[in-house]
Protein backbone atom coordinates (compact mmCIF):
# COMPACT_ATOMS: atom_id res chain seq x y z
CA UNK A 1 -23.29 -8.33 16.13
CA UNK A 2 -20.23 -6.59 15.79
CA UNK A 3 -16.81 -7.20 13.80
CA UNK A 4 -14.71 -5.68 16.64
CA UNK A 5 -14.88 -7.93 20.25
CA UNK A 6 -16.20 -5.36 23.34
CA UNK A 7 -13.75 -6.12 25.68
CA UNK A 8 -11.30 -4.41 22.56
CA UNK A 9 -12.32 -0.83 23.58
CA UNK A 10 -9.70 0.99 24.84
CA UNK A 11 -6.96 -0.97 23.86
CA UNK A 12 -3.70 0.64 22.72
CA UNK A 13 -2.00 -1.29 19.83
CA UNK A 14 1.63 -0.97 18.98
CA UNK A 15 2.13 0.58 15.54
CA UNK A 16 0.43 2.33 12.36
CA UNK A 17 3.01 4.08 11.14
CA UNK A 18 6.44 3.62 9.31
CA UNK A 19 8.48 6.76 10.92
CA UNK A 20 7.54 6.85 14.33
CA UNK A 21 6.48 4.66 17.69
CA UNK A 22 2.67 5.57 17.03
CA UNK A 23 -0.15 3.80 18.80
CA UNK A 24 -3.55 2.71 17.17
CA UNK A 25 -6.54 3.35 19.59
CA UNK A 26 -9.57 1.87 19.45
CA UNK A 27 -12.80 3.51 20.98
CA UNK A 28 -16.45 2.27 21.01
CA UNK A 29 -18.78 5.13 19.88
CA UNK A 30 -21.72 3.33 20.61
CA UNK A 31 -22.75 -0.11 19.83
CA UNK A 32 -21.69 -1.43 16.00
CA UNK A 33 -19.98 1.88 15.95
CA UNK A 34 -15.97 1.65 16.12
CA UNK A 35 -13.19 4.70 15.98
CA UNK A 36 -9.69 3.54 15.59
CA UNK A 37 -7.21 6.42 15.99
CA UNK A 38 -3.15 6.78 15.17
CA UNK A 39 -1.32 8.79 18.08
CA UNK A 40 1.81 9.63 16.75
CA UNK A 41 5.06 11.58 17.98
CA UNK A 42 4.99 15.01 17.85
CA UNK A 43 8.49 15.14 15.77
CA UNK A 44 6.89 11.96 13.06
CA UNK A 45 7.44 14.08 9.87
CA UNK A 46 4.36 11.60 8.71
CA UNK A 47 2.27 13.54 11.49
CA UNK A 48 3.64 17.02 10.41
CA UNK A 49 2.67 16.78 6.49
CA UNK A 50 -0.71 15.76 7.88
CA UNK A 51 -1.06 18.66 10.19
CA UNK A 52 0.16 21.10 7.55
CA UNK A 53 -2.19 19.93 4.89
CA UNK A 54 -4.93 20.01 7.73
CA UNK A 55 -4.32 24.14 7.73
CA UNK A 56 -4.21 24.41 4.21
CA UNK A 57 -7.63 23.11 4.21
CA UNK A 58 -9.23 25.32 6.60
């Protein structure tokens, strides 16, 4: 049994973050198996720091 309802993959949900109009995402990987992703804007200075300390970890 899973915690997240099926008919939820692929929904788009307003929000998850403070500085910008991001959009959560939530994808099924396989059954029991959940990814829920933050699209933000490309100028969210949230999104930058985490791209920049993304290269400094390469």
């Amino acid at each position: 049994m899973s915690v997240i309802p099926d008919h939820l993959d692929g929904a788009v949900i307003p929000g998850g973050c403070n500085t910008c109009n991001a959009e959560q995402r939530i994808t099924q990987l396989e059954p029991g198996m959940w990814s829920i992703g933050i699209a933000h804007d490309d100028w969210c200075p949230t999104w930058q720091r985490i791209q920049a300390q993304r290269q400094t970890h390469t």
